[in-house]
Short mmCIF file of N, CA and C in Angstrom, two decimals:
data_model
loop_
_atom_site.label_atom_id
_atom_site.label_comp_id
_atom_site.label_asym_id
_atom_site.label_seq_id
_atom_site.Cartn_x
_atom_site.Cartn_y
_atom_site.Cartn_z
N UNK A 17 -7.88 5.02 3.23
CA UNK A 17 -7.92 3.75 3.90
C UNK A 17 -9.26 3.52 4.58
N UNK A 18 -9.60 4.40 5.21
CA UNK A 18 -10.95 4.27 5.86
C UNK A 18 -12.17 4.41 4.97
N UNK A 19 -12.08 5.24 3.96
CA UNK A 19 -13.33 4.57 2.83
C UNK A 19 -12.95 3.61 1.88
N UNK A 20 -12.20 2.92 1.92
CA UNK A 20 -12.13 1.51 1.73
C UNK A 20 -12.42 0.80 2.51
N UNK A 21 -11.79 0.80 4.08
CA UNK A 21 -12.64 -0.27 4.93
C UNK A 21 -13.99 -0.11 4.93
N UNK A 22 -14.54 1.09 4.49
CA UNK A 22 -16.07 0.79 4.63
C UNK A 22 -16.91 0.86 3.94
N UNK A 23 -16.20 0.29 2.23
CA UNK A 23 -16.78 0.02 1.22
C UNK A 23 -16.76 -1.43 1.12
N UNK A 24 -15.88 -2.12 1.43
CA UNK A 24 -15.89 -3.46 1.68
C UNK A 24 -16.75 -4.34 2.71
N UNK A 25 -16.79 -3.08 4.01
CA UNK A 25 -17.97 -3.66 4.67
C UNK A 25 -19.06 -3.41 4.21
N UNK A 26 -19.42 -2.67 3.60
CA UNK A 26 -20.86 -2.13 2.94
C UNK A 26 -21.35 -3.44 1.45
N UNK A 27 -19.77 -3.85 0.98
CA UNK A 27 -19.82 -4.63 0.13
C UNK A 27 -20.58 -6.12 0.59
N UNK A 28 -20.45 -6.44 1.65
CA UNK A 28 -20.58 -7.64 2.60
C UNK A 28 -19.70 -8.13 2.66
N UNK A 29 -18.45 -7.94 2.59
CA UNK A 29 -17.28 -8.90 3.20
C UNK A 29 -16.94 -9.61 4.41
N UNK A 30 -17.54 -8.64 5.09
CA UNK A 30 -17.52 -9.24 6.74
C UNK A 30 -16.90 -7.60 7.58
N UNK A 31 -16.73 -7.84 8.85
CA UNK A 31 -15.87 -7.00 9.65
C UNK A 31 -14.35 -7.72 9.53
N UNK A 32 -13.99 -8.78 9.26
CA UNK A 32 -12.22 -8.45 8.91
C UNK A 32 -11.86 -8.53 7.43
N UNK A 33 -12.53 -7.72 7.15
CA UNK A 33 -11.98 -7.45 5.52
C UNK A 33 -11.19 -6.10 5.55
N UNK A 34 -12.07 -5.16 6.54
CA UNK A 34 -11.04 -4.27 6.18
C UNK A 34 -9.68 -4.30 7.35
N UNK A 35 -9.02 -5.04 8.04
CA UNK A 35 -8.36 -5.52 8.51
C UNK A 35 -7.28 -6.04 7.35
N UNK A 36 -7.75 -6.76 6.29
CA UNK A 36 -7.08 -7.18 5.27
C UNK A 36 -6.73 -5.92 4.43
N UNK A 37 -7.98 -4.95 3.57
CA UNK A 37 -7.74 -3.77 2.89
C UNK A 37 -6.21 -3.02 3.81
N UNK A 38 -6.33 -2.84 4.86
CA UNK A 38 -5.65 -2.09 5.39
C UNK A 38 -4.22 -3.11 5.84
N UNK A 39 -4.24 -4.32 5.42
CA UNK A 39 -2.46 -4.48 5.36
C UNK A 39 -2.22 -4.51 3.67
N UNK A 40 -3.19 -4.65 3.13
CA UNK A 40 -2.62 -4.61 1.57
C UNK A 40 -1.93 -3.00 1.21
N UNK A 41 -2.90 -2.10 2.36
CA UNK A 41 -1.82 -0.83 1.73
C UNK A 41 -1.37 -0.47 2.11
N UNK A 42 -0.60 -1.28 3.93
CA UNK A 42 0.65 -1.08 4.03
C UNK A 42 1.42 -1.68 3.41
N UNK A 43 1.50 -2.96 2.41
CA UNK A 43 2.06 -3.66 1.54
C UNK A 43 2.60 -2.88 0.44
N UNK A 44 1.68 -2.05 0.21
CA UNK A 44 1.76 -1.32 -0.89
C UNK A 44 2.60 -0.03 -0.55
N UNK A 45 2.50 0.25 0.33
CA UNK A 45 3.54 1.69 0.92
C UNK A 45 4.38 1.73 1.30
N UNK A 46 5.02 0.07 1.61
CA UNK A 46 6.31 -0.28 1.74
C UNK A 46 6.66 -0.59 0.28
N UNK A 47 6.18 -1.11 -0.63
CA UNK A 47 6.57 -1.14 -2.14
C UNK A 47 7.00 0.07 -2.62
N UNK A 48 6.41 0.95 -2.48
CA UNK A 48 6.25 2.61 -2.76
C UNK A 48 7.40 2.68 -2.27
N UNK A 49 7.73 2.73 -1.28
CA UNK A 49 9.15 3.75 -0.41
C UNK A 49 10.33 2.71 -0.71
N UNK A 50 10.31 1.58 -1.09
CA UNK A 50 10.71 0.56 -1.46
C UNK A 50 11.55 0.62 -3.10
N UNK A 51 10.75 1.34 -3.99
CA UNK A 51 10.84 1.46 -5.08
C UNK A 51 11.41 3.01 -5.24
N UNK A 52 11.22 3.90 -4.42
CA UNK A 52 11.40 5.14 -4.04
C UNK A 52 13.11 5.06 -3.63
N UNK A 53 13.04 4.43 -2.07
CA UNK A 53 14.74 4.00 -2.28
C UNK A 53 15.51 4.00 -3.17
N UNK A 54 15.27 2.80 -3.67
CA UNK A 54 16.00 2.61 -4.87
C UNK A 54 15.98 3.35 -6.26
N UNK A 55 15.01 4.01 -6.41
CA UNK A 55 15.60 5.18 -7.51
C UNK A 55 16.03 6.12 -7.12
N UNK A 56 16.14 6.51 -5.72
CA UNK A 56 16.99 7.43 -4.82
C UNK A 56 18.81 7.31 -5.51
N UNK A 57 18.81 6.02 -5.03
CA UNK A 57 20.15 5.08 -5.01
C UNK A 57 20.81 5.11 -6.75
N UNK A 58 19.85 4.98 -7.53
CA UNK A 58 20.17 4.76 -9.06
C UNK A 58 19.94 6.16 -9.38
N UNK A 59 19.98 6.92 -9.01
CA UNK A 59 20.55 8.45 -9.53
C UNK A 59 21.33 9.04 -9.43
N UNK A 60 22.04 9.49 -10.06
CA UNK A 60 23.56 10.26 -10.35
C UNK A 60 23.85 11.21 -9.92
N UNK A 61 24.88 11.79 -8.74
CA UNK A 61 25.12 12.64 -8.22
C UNK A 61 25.54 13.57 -8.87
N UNK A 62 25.39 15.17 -8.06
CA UNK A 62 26.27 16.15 -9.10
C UNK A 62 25.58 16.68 -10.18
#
């Protein structure tokens, strides 16, 4: 996460870009555990 925020600033995006980088991959890590759940759930006991 943090060498992404500071590849984006290095990129010139600004200082709230990585503000943005860093909710896209909590977006993404709730998808993850999200998708994780649920193949938890769709597996067959026993």
């Amino acid at each position: 996460g943090a060498a992404l925020g500071g590849l984006v600033i290095a990129w010139g995006l600004g200082y709230r870009a990585p503000a943005l980088v860093g909710a896209a991959l909590a977006l993404l890590g709730l998808g993850v555990a999200a998708l994780s759940g649920y193949a938890e759930r769709r597996r067959p006991r026993g």
